Short mmCIF file of C-alpha atoms in Angstrom, two decimals:
data_model
loop_
_atom_site.label_atom_id
_atom_site.label_comp_id
_atom_site.label_asym_id
_atom_site.label_seq_id
_atom_site.Cartn_x
_atom_site.Cartn_y
_atom_site.Cartn_z
CA UNK A 1 115.12 -26.48 24.52
CA UNK A 2 113.69 -23.89 21.93
CA UNK A 3 112.73 -24.27 18.15
CA UNK A 4 111.81 -21.90 15.77
CA UNK A 5 110.99 -21.91 11.77
CA UNK A 6 113.73 -20.39 9.89
CA UNK A 7 112.74 -17.21 7.69
CA UNK A 8 114.24 -16.21 4.35
CA UNK A 9 114.32 -19.48 2.59
CA UNK A 10 113.23 -18.72 -1.11
CA UNK A 11 111.15 -21.11 -3.25
CA UNK A 12 113.37 -23.95 -4.36
CA UNK A 13 114.21 -24.44 -7.89
CA UNK A 14 115.75 -27.55 -9.70
CA UNK A 15 119.52 -27.31 -8.92
CA UNK A 16 119.37 -25.06 -6.23
CA UNK A 17 122.32 -25.06 -3.91
CA UNK A 18 120.49 -25.81 -0.55
CA UNK A 19 123.50 -25.70 1.70
CA UNK A 20 124.12 -22.07 0.52
CA UNK A 21 120.66 -20.96 0.70
CA UNK A 22 120.08 -22.51 4.30
CA UNK A 23 123.37 -21.32 5.38
CA UNK A 24 122.45 -17.72 4.26
CA UNK A 25 119.17 -17.91 6.14
CA UNK A 26 120.93 -19.16 9.29
CA UNK A 27 123.51 -16.34 9.08
CA UNK A 28 120.68 -13.74 8.78
CA UNK A 29 118.85 -15.35 11.75
CA UNK A 30 119.06 -12.96 14.79
CA UNK A 31 119.53 -16.48 16.85
CA UNK A 32 122.62 -17.32 14.87
CA UNK A 33 123.86 -20.86 14.54
CA UNK A 34 125.15 -22.44 17.78
CA UNK A 35 127.10 -25.62 18.50
CA UNK A 36 124.62 -28.63 19.14
CA UNK A 37 121.69 -27.04 16.91
CA UNK A 38 119.83 -29.41 14.89
CA UNK A 39 118.00 -28.57 11.65
CA UNK A 40 114.81 -30.11 10.55
CA UNK A 41 114.57 -29.99 6.82
CA UNK A 42 111.22 -30.71 5.02
CA UNK A 43 112.05 -33.38 2.34
CA UNK A 44 110.32 -31.42 -0.25
CA UNK A 45 112.95 -28.92 -0.79
CA UNK A 46 115.44 -31.62 -1.24
CA UNK A 47 113.30 -33.20 -3.86
CA UNK A 48 112.95 -29.81 -5.59
CA UNK A 49 116.48 -28.97 -5.61
CA UNK A 50 117.16 -32.55 -7.07
CA UNK A 51 114.53 -31.93 -9.62
CA UNK A 52 112.32 -35.18 -8.46
CA UNK A 53 109.13 -33.53 -10.31
CA UNK A 54 106.91 -35.23 -12.33
CA UNK A 55 103.63 -34.70 -14.18
CA UNK A 56 100.63 -35.15 -12.10
CA UNK A 57 99.12 -37.25 -14.66
CA UNK A 58 101.90 -39.77 -14.08
CA UNK A 59 101.36 -39.92 -10.37
CA UNK A 60 100.10 -43.55 -10.42
CA UNK A 61 103.08 -44.68 -12.50
CA UNK A 62 105.31 -42.66 -10.34
CA UNK A 63 104.06 -44.51 -7.25
CA UNK A 64 104.42 -47.96 -9.04
CA UNK A 65 108.15 -46.80 -10.02
CA UNK A 66 109.02 -45.82 -6.07
CA UNK A 67 107.35 -48.97 -4.83
CA UNK A 68 109.60 -52.06 -4.02
CA UNK A 69 106.91 -54.15 -2.46
CA UNK A 70 102.87 -53.79 -2.28
CA UNK A 71 101.75 -54.36 1.58
CA UNK A 72 98.04 -53.56 1.15
CA UNK A 73 95.52 -51.91 -1.26
CA UNK A 74 92.05 -50.55 -0.57
CA UNK A 75 89.62 -49.11 -3.08
CA UNK A 76 87.73 -46.09 -2.20
CA UNK A 77 85.48 -43.57 -4.07
CA UNK A 78 87.73 -42.14 -6.87
CA UNK A 79 90.74 -44.34 -6.59
CA UNK A 80 92.88 -46.92 -4.72
CA UNK A 81 94.89 -46.45 -1.72
CA UNK A 82 98.17 -48.36 -1.87
CA UNK A 83 100.26 -48.87 1.24
CA UNK A 84 103.78 -50.08 -0.06
CA UNK A 85 107.43 -50.13 1.20
CA UNK A 86 109.31 -47.64 -1.12
CA UNK A 87 112.83 -47.55 -2.12
CA UNK A 88 113.93 -46.30 1.30
CA UNK A 89 112.45 -49.16 3.28
CA UNK A 90 109.30 -46.81 4.61
CA UNK A 91 106.05 -48.32 4.74
CA UNK A 92 103.10 -45.86 4.06
CA UNK A 93 100.71 -44.62 1.55
CA UNK A 94 101.77 -43.53 -1.99
CA UNK A 95 105.25 -44.23 -1.58
CA UNK A 96 105.87 -40.61 -0.56
CA UNK A 97 104.85 -39.27 -3.75
CA UNK A 98 103.12 -35.84 -2.87
CA UNK A 99 101.00 -33.14 -4.63
CA UNK A 100 100.96 -30.72 -1.89
CA UNK A 101 103.17 -27.46 -1.98
CA UNK A 102 104.16 -28.42 -5.70
CA UNK A 103 103.71 -26.36 -8.98
CA UNK A 104 100.19 -27.23 -10.39
CA UNK A 105 100.00 -30.41 -12.56
CA UNK A 106 103.11 -31.77 -11.03
CA UNK A 107 103.82 -34.00 -7.85
CA UNK A 108 107.20 -34.59 -6.18
CA UNK A 109 108.95 -37.84 -5.43
CA UNK A 110 111.09 -38.34 -2.48
CA UNK A 111 114.80 -37.32 -2.46
CA UNK A 112 117.03 -39.89 -4.00
CA UNK A 113 119.20 -40.38 -0.86
CA UNK A 114 117.94 -38.36 2.02
CA UNK A 115 120.68 -39.69 4.41
CA UNK A 116 123.40 -38.69 1.95
CA UNK A 117 121.64 -35.18 1.60
CA UNK A 118 121.62 -34.75 5.22
CA UNK A 119 125.24 -35.64 5.25
CA UNK A 120 126.13 -32.96 2.51
CA UNK A 121 123.95 -30.39 4.23
CA UNK A 122 125.50 -31.15 7.68
CA UNK A 123 129.11 -31.04 6.41
CA UNK A 124 128.71 -27.88 4.43
CA UNK A 125 126.95 -25.99 7.47
CA UNK A 126 129.38 -27.35 10.00
CA UNK A 127 132.45 -25.96 7.66
CA UNK A 128 130.64 -22.55 6.89
CA UNK A 129 129.70 -21.96 10.83
CA UNK A 130 132.61 -23.89 12.55
CA UNK A 131 130.13 -25.75 14.98
CA UNK A 132 128.80 -29.33 15.52
CA UNK A 133 125.32 -29.08 14.03
CA UNK A 134 122.72 -32.12 13.22
CA UNK A 135 120.47 -32.50 10.21
CA UNK A 136 117.11 -34.36 10.15
CA UNK A 137 115.31 -34.70 6.89
CA UNK A 138 111.67 -35.11 7.52
CA UNK A 139 108.34 -36.49 5.61
CA UNK A 140 104.88 -36.61 6.57
CA UNK A 141 103.78 -40.26 7.17
CA UNK A 142 100.27 -42.04 8.12
CA UNK A 143 100.31 -44.64 10.76
CA UNK A 144 98.66 -48.07 11.14
CA UNK A 145 95.98 -47.76 13.95
CA UNK A 146 95.96 -44.09 14.31
CA UNK A 147 94.37 -41.43 12.20
CA UNK A 148 96.21 -38.72 10.47
CA UNK A 149 99.80 -38.06 10.08
CA UNK A 150 102.90 -36.93 11.76
CA UNK A 151 106.22 -35.85 10.47
CA UNK A 152 109.02 -38.59 10.44
CA UNK A 153 112.82 -38.57 9.86
CA UNK A 154 113.57 -40.09 6.48
CA UNK A 155 117.20 -38.59 6.62
CA UNK A 156 119.62 -37.80 9.21
CA UNK A 157 123.40 -36.91 9.79
CA UNK A 158 125.30 -35.73 12.69
CA UNK A 159 122.58 -36.79 15.28
CA UNK A 160 121.68 -39.80 17.07
CA UNK A 161 118.53 -41.32 15.47
CA UNK A 162 117.77 -43.19 18.60
CA UNK A 163 118.55 -42.66 22.13
CA UNK A 164 120.20 -45.91 23.22
CA UNK A 165 119.37 -46.33 26.80
CA UNK A 166 120.94 -49.77 26.79
CA UNK A 167 123.10 -49.55 30.05
CA UNK A 168 121.26 -46.75 31.44
CA UNK A 169 118.60 -47.31 34.18
CA UNK A 170 115.34 -46.11 35.15
CA UNK A 171 114.27 -44.15 38.37
CA UNK A 172 114.15 -47.45 40.31
CA UNK A 173 117.89 -48.22 39.01
CA UNK A 174 116.73 -51.18 36.84
CA UNK A 175 117.98 -51.53 33.08
CA UNK A 176 115.84 -49.46 30.71
CA UNK A 177 116.97 -52.37 28.06
CA UNK A 178 113.63 -52.58 26.02
CA UNK A 179 113.10 -48.78 25.32
CA UNK A 180 114.60 -47.20 22.44
CA UNK A 181 113.37 -43.81 21.83
CA UNK A 182 113.46 -42.75 18.18
CA UNK A 183 114.53 -39.25 19.06
CA UNK A 184 114.95 -38.59 15.12
CA UNK A 185 111.31 -38.99 14.58
CA UNK A 186 110.46 -37.06 17.65
CA UNK A 187 112.51 -34.14 16.41
CA UNK A 188 110.96 -34.31 12.92
CA UNK A 189 107.52 -34.23 14.55
CA UNK A 190 108.72 -31.24 16.73
CA UNK A 191 109.95 -29.47 13.44
CA UNK A 192 106.23 -30.11 11.97
CA UNK A 193 104.96 -28.28 15.08
CA UNK A 194 106.82 -25.16 14.67
CA UNK A 195 106.99 -24.91 10.89
CA UNK A 196 103.47 -25.82 9.91
CA UNK A 197 102.12 -27.38 6.72
CA UNK A 198 101.51 -24.14 4.91
CA UNK A 199 103.90 -21.60 6.26
CA UNK A 200 106.41 -21.59 3.21
CA UNK A 201 109.22 -22.29 6.23
CA UNK A 202 110.72 -25.54 5.47
CA UNK A 203 113.31 -25.52 8.04
CA UNK A 204 113.05 -25.56 11.78
CA UNK A 205 116.21 -24.90 14.12
CA UNK A 206 116.08 -27.02 17.16
CA UNK A 207 118.39 -25.56 20.07
CA UNK A 208 119.10 -27.39 23.41
CA UNK A 209 119.33 -30.95 22.27
CA UNK A 210 123.04 -30.98 21.79
CA UNK A 211 123.36 -34.15 23.66
CA UNK A 212 121.87 -36.05 20.53
CA UNK A 213 124.43 -34.12 18.04
CA UNK A 214 127.32 -36.24 17.27
CA UNK A 215 131.27 -35.19 16.63
CA UNK A 216 131.38 -36.93 13.29
CA UNK A 217 128.96 -36.19 10.44
CA UNK A 218 128.90 -39.79 9.12
CA UNK A 219 126.23 -41.54 11.57
CA UNK A 220 123.78 -44.18 11.26
CA UNK A 221 121.06 -42.56 9.44
CA UNK A 222 117.37 -42.73 8.91
CA UNK A 223 117.79 -45.85 6.66
CA UNK A 224 118.28 -47.83 9.85
CA UNK A 225 114.59 -46.85 11.37
CA UNK A 226 112.24 -48.98 9.01
CA UNK A 227 111.51 -52.38 10.20
CA UNK A 228 110.74 -54.93 7.50
CA UNK A 229 111.60 -58.33 7.01
CA UNK A 230 111.25 -61.26 9.83
CA UNK A 231 110.48 -58.90 12.58
CA UNK A 232 107.69 -57.48 10.64
CA UNK A 233 104.17 -58.88 11.90
CA UNK A 234 102.61 -56.78 9.21
CA UNK A 235 104.04 -57.44 6.10
CA UNK A 236 100.80 -57.86 4.27
CA UNK A 237 97.26 -56.23 4.86
CA UNK A 238 94.82 -58.35 6.61
CA UNK A 239 92.60 -58.73 3.52
CA UNK A 240 95.71 -59.60 1.27
CA UNK A 241 97.09 -62.13 3.83
CA UNK A 242 93.68 -63.75 4.37
CA UNK A 243 93.19 -64.14 0.58
CA UNK A 244 96.48 -65.72 0.26
CA UNK A 245 95.85 -68.04 3.12
CA UNK A 246 92.44 -69.09 1.46
CA UNK A 247 93.91 -70.03 -1.92
CA UNK A 248 96.73 -71.81 -0.09
CA UNK A 249 94.24 -73.82 2.04
CA UNK A 250 91.82 -74.44 -0.85
CA UNK A 251 94.74 -75.74 -2.79
CA UNK A 252 95.86 -77.89 -0.07
CA UNK A 253 92.50 -79.38 0.52
CA UNK A 254 92.14 -80.31 -3.32
CA UNK A 255 95.29 -81.83 -3.48
CA UNK A 256 94.53 -83.89 -0.31
CA UNK A 257 91.00 -85.07 -1.78
CA UNK A 258 93.08 -85.69 -5.22
CA UNK A 259 95.22 -88.03 -2.83
CA UNK A 260 92.81 -89.77 -0.54
CA UNK A 261 95.72 -92.12 0.89
CA UNK A 262 97.46 -88.93 1.77
CA UNK A 263 100.39 -90.42 0.30
CA UNK A 264 102.16 -88.01 -2.40
CA UNK A 265 103.82 -91.02 -3.89
CA UNK A 266 100.77 -93.00 -4.42
CA UNK B 1 108.54 -22.42 20.85
CA UNK B 2 110.42 -23.48 24.13
CA UNK B 3 109.94 -26.43 26.09
CA UNK B 4 111.38 -27.80 29.47
CA UNK B 5 110.97 -30.68 31.78
CA UNK B 6 109.47 -29.30 35.20
CA UNK B 7 111.37 -29.67 38.34
CA UNK B 8 110.02 -30.50 41.74
CA UNK B 9 107.56 -33.20 41.03
CA UNK B 10 108.01 -35.97 44.11
CA UNK B 11 107.72 -39.72 43.57
CA UNK B 12 103.80 -40.33 43.06
CA UNK B 13 102.00 -42.48 45.74
CA UNK B 14 98.70 -43.95 45.21
CA UNK B 15 96.00 -41.24 46.03
CA UNK B 16 98.28 -38.25 45.49
CA UNK B 17 96.77 -34.97 44.31
CA UNK B 18 98.51 -34.58 40.97
CA UNK B 19 96.78 -31.22 40.18
CA UNK B 20 98.03 -29.72 43.72
CA UNK B 21 101.52 -31.18 43.03
CA UNK B 22 102.08 -30.37 39.49
CA UNK B 23 100.73 -26.80 40.39
CA UNK B 24 102.97 -26.32 43.16
CA UNK B 25 105.88 -27.26 40.64
CA UNK B 26 104.72 -24.85 38.25
CA UNK B 27 104.48 -21.97 41.06
CA UNK B 28 107.86 -22.86 41.95
CA UNK B 29 109.07 -22.76 38.12
CA UNK B 30 110.98 -19.62 37.21
CA UNK B 31 109.20 -19.54 34.09
CA UNK B 32 105.93 -19.48 35.64
CA UNK B 33 102.84 -20.52 33.94
CA UNK B 34 101.61 -18.41 30.83
CA UNK B 35 98.49 -18.46 28.89
CA UNK B 36 98.63 -21.04 25.98
CA UNK B 37 101.07 -23.45 27.89
CA UNK B 38 100.78 -26.90 27.22
CA UNK B 39 101.87 -29.28 29.66
CA UNK B 40 102.86 -32.99 28.72
CA UNK B 41 102.37 -35.24 31.53
CA UNK B 42 103.69 -38.73 31.59
CA UNK B 43 100.87 -41.36 31.86
CA UNK B 44 102.84 -43.18 34.44
CA UNK B 45 102.13 -40.85 37.33
CA UNK B 46 98.52 -40.87 36.66
CA UNK B 47 98.47 -44.65 36.81
CA UNK B 48 100.50 -44.12 40.23
CA UNK B 49 98.27 -41.70 41.54
CA UNK B 50 95.19 -43.90 40.52
CA UNK B 51 96.84 -46.86 42.37
CA UNK B 52 97.00 -48.77 38.93
CA UNK B 53 99.70 -51.04 40.25
CA UNK B 54 99.94 -54.91 40.24
CA UNK B 55 102.30 -57.50 41.09
CA UNK B 56 104.84 -58.41 38.34
CA UNK B 57 103.94 -61.98 38.60
CA UNK B 58 100.34 -61.07 37.35
CA UNK B 59 101.75 -59.08 34.51
CA UNK B 60 100.46 -61.71 31.74
CA UNK B 61 97.16 -61.51 33.34
CA UNK B 62 96.99 -58.04 33.62
CA UNK B 63 97.81 -57.55 29.97
CA UNK B 64 94.74 -59.94 29.22
CA UNK B 65 92.52 -58.26 31.51
CA UNK B 66 93.50 -54.87 29.71
CA UNK B 67 92.95 -56.68 26.08
CA UNK B 68 89.93 -56.03 24.20
CA UNK B 69 91.09 -57.65 21.03
CA UNK B 70 94.24 -59.38 19.91
CA UNK B 71 95.66 -58.35 16.66
CA UNK B 72 99.02 -60.48 16.57
CA UNK B 73 101.07 -62.48 18.64
CA UNK B 74 105.00 -63.71 18.14
CA UNK B 75 106.75 -66.18 20.32
CA UNK B 76 110.33 -65.08 21.16
CA UNK B 77 112.98 -66.60 23.37
CA UNK B 78 111.69 -66.30 26.79
CA UNK B 79 107.89 -65.09 26.12
CA UNK B 80 105.46 -64.02 23.61
CA UNK B 81 104.93 -60.57 22.31
CA UNK B 82 101.21 -59.73 21.96
CA UNK B 83 99.85 -56.76 19.85
CA UNK B 84 96.55 -56.15 21.12
CA UNK B 85 93.94 -53.20 21.19
CA UNK B 86 93.44 -52.17 24.68
CA UNK B 87 90.71 -50.54 26.47
CA UNK B 88 91.52 -47.27 25.24
CA UNK B 89 91.31 -48.19 21.62
CA UNK B 90 95.20 -48.20 21.08
CA UNK B 91 97.01 -50.84 19.30
CA UNK B 92 100.44 -51.81 20.83
CA UNK B 93 102.41 -54.08 22.40
CA UNK B 94 101.60 -55.56 26.03
CA UNK B 95 98.21 -53.43 26.26
CA UNK B 96 100.41 -50.49 27.72
CA UNK B 97 101.28 -52.62 30.88
CA UNK B 98 104.53 -51.19 32.06
CA UNK B 99 107.48 -52.46 34.11
CA UNK B 100 109.93 -49.73 34.00
CA UNK B 101 110.23 -46.72 36.70
CA UNK B 102 107.93 -48.77 38.95
CA UNK B 103 108.49 -50.08 42.37
CA UNK B 104 110.37 -53.65 42.23
CA UNK B 105 108.17 -56.63 41.55
CA UNK B 106 105.22 -54.43 40.39
CA UNK B 107 104.10 -53.32 37.05
CA UNK B 108 101.51 -50.26 36.11
CA UNK B 109 98.53 -50.52 33.95
CA UNK B 110 97.37 -47.45 32.06
CA UNK B 111 95.24 -44.75 33.74
CA UNK B 112 91.36 -45.62 33.85
CA UNK B 113 90.39 -42.66 31.55
CA UNK B 114 93.38 -40.25 30.48
CA UNK B 115 91.10 -37.99 28.83
CA UNK B 116 88.86 -37.51 31.98
CA UNK B 117 92.35 -37.15 33.99
CA UNK B 118 93.64 -34.55 31.51
CA UNK B 119 90.28 -32.64 31.67
CA UNK B 120 90.54 -32.54 35.60
CA UNK B 121 94.04 -31.50 35.53
CA UNK B 122 93.56 -28.75 32.96
CA UNK B 123 90.48 -27.38 34.73
CA UNK B 124 92.40 -27.17 38.26
CA UNK B 125 95.45 -25.84 36.89
CA UNK B 126 93.44 -23.17 34.80
CA UNK B 127 91.41 -22.24 37.89
CA UNK B 128 94.57 -21.85 39.99
CA UNK B 129 96.59 -19.74 37.47
CA UNK B 130 93.78 -17.98 35.64
CA UNK B 131 95.25 -18.98 32.18
CA UNK B 132 94.37 -20.91 29.30
CA UNK B 133 96.32 -24.22 29.49
CA UNK B 134 96.20 -27.57 27.60
CA UNK B 135 96.97 -31.04 28.85
CA UNK B 136 98.50 -34.06 26.93
CA UNK B 137 98.89 -37.24 28.75
CA UNK B 138 101.90 -39.42 27.21
CA UNK B 139 102.71 -42.87 26.64
CA UNK B 140 105.60 -44.65 24.91
CA UNK B 141 104.33 -46.80 21.98
CA UNK B 142 105.96 -48.84 19.30
CA UNK B 143 105.01 -48.53 15.57
CA UNK B 144 104.30 -50.96 12.66
CA UNK B 145 107.14 -51.08 10.22
CA UNK B 146 109.72 -48.77 12.32
CA UNK B 147 111.84 -49.93 15.08
CA UNK B 148 111.87 -48.49 18.51
CA UNK B 149 109.17 -46.32 20.00
CA UNK B 150 108.06 -42.61 20.43
CA UNK B 151 105.91 -41.03 22.85
CA UNK B 152 102.24 -40.67 21.60
CA UNK B 153 99.03 -38.78 23.07
CA UNK B 154 96.70 -41.01 25.14
CA UNK B 155 94.89 -38.24 26.85
CA UNK B 156 94.13 -34.49 25.94
CA UNK B 157 92.23 -31.56 27.15
CA UNK B 158 91.86 -28.03 26.34
CA UNK B 159 94.14 -28.71 23.31
CA UNK B 160 93.57 -29.47 19.67
CA UNK B 161 94.63 -32.84 19.26
CA UNK B 162 94.94 -32.55 15.34
CA UNK B 163 95.72 -29.54 13.14
CA UNK B 164 92.55 -29.46 11.29
CA UNK B 165 93.96 -28.05 7.85
CA UNK B 166 90.61 -28.41 5.85
CA UNK B 167 89.77 -25.00 4.61
CA UNK B 168 93.47 -24.05 4.62
CA UNK B 169 95.73 -24.07 1.42
CA UNK B 170 99.28 -24.99 0.63
CA UNK B 171 102.07 -22.57 -0.54
CA UNK B 172 100.31 -22.79 -4.12
CA UNK B 173 96.79 -21.94 -2.87
CA UNK B 174 95.36 -25.35 -3.18
CA UNK B 175 93.49 -27.08 -0.58
CA UNK B 176 95.43 -29.12 1.98
CA UNK B 177 92.45 -31.31 2.51
CA UNK B 178 94.20 -34.66 2.86
CA UNK B 179 96.82 -33.81 5.62
CA UNK B 180 95.77 -34.10 9.10
CA UNK B 181 98.83 -33.52 11.36
CA UNK B 182 98.30 -35.24 14.65
CA UNK B 183 99.75 -32.50 16.89
CA UNK B 184 99.03 -34.28 19.98
CA UNK B 185 101.30 -36.83 19.24
CA UNK B 186 103.72 -34.58 17.90
CA UNK B 187 103.62 -32.71 21.11
CA UNK B 188 103.98 -35.91 23.30
CA UNK B 189 107.25 -36.70 21.24
CA UNK B 190 108.37 -33.27 22.05
CA UNK B 191 107.75 -33.91 25.69
CA UNK B 192 109.68 -37.13 25.63
CA UNK B 193 112.75 -35.13 23.97
CA UNK B 194 112.98 -32.79 26.79
CA UNK B 195 111.86 -35.19 29.82
CA UNK B 196 113.84 -38.22 28.91
CA UNK B 197 113.22 -41.62 30.05
CA UNK B 198 115.22 -41.82 33.24
CA UNK B 199 115.20 -38.43 34.76
CA UNK B 200 112.40 -38.56 37.33
CA UNK B 201 110.91 -35.40 35.66
CA UNK B 202 107.71 -36.53 34.26
CA UNK B 203 105.76 -33.26 33.14
CA UNK B 204 107.07 -31.20 30.36
CA UNK B 205 106.09 -27.44 29.74
CA UNK B 206 105.71 -26.27 26.03
CA UNK B 207 105.38 -22.67 25.43
CA UNK B 208 104.61 -20.82 22.37
CA UNK B 209 102.00 -23.39 20.70
CA UNK B 210 99.18 -21.25 22.19
CA UNK B 211 97.34 -21.58 18.68
CA UNK B 212 96.69 -25.10 19.61
CA UNK B 213 95.02 -24.32 23.25
CA UNK B 214 91.36 -23.94 23.36
CA UNK B 215 88.92 -21.68 25.37
CA UNK B 216 87.13 -24.53 26.73
CA UNK B 217 88.70 -27.63 28.64
CA UNK B 218 86.20 -30.18 27.20
CA UNK B 219 87.57 -30.83 23.67
CA UNK B 220 87.84 -34.03 21.72
CA UNK B 221 90.61 -35.96 23.64
CA UNK B 222 93.07 -38.60 22.71
CA UNK B 223 90.22 -40.78 22.50
CA UNK B 224 89.51 -40.04 19.02
CA UNK B 225 92.90 -40.72 17.46
CA UNK B 226 93.15 -44.51 17.27
CA UNK B 227 91.67 -45.79 13.85
CA UNK B 228 90.14 -49.36 14.18
CA UNK B 229 87.08 -50.90 12.45
CA UNK B 230 86.39 -50.72 8.85
CA UNK B 231 89.05 -48.29 7.88
CA UNK B 232 91.82 -50.44 9.72
CA UNK B 233 93.73 -52.49 6.98
CA UNK B 234 95.94 -54.26 9.61
CA UNK B 235 93.29 -55.31 12.00
CA UNK B 236 95.01 -58.78 12.21
CA UNK B 237 98.77 -59.82 11.90
CA UNK B 238 99.80 -61.33 8.56
CA UNK B 239 100.30 -64.58 10.05
CA UNK B 240 97.10 -64.77 11.94
CA UNK B 241 94.97 -63.48 8.66
CA UNK B 242 96.87 -66.08 6.67
CA UNK B 243 96.10 -68.72 9.03
CA UNK B 244 92.40 -67.93 9.11
CA UNK B 245 92.29 -67.58 5.44
CA UNK B 246 93.99 -71.08 5.18
CA UNK B 247 91.27 -72.82 7.35
CA UNK B 248 88.46 -71.15 5.55
CA UNK B 249 89.74 -71.86 1.89
CA UNK B 250 90.42 -75.50 3.21
CA UNK B 251 86.86 -75.67 4.45
CA UNK B 252 85.50 -74.27 1.58
CA UNK B 253 87.06 -76.87 -0.58
CA UNK B 254 86.27 -79.78 1.38
CA UNK B 255 82.53 -78.50 1.26
CA UNK B 256 82.69 -78.11 -2.35
CA UNK B 257 84.04 -81.74 -2.94
CA UNK B 258 81.54 -82.99 -0.76
CA UNK B 259 78.92 -81.45 -2.87
CA UNK B 260 80.52 -82.29 -6.40
CA UNK B 261 77.43 -80.87 -8.27
CA UNK B 262 78.05 -77.83 -6.39
CA UNK B 263 74.54 -77.72 -5.34
CA UNK B 264 74.00 -77.38 -1.54
CA UNK B 265 70.50 -78.65 -1.74
CA UNK B 266 71.34 -81.78 -3.47
#
């Protein structure tokens, strides 16, 4: 497997034709574009092309607008950290609203539909180069219980997002049924390693992982990766859940003491 | 950047000299071993070499023994999922006790001290090949709010675990102070992509990321990566925190109603 950051992609302006610009950069790359290549595209350039730019003074309002559900908040000196579920189902800080690598005084929102953007890119580039090609759209996300961030997949097309091991066996011949490696996130992280954060090179090419690239472009995307709902054991922060429980326990006790016989019909 | 899984590492038995075995495999590899290479070593082979093998019938007891703190539990058909903080500070399911790729009827515990194991491996291999070489010890971990697993770093030596961007700037020349890419986790994930889960190839070589490899072997290891304590907003599962809050709220209300004047000294 080999990977590198693609040179020759200009600063992206609203309305830019990304498929054309990335395709031109691929065409100029001495490594060319081969069957089974996977592109890892920083979501930021999709956001810019889509014009998802707002004034920095509206940052807090933008986070609120992008938020589906607040999971936890924590005050710090100078502001409040908000861990929220955003429009895409992704749980993280600030709903993906980002102020790095943007023009002064502005912040970027996440792309409208990164899976759809990945499909459009993959379709256009497959047509241009006549090869099977996968696209991952990456963003930088913090994690519960670990410091810092890694890049993860927020969009995908033409590539398996998980390496489904159901039916395969371990080195002892036993089913590997529990393990579901999320290769899309690992590919996004690998893209971050070769692109870097400050390089101005927003696209990585990964070669040699063609086993993950699919014949069709329209595959289950990154929208399938968030885990929310009944299987989410961390739908609220500890402080938030404790406070809700405290109020409910207090109300239950007060209701009981108002009904000393314990008979709600009394 | 290029990466591949190393051939020629035999099934590891308790007491095996891993530095010798991995060194022999590197020496036989046509790609050789170059300055700046990073090895991503599956923790499982360290566990096997350390004899960290217990009977599968003792799995639940082993999880308990490896647990420092229970974060959340959830019953499912056939058992209980336990999200715990383990000895290494890592929060995840089953404290890292693993039943895949082990002999029938046995499970593996995590290595005793993966950072120390990484230092020993890096020292021995640097001495043998006369190059700067980094070692990451990887394990497979689930995540809050995302399905499946990715590989993360549980041990590291001779390589930066985070890419410290403090002092560097984004493409607009502004400080990238907030972003702390955890390159050790991204390298572990990359290792998983090239090794696969069922390949019997437990070591990956990553070439071309020499900027992350340090002159010294004794560097801040993966033990610095877990985030627990005051900055952990998810120290308990939602249900657990709610239940604790409920009991506290109930007790508070009962205490209040027993002291209707609100004067504890009355």
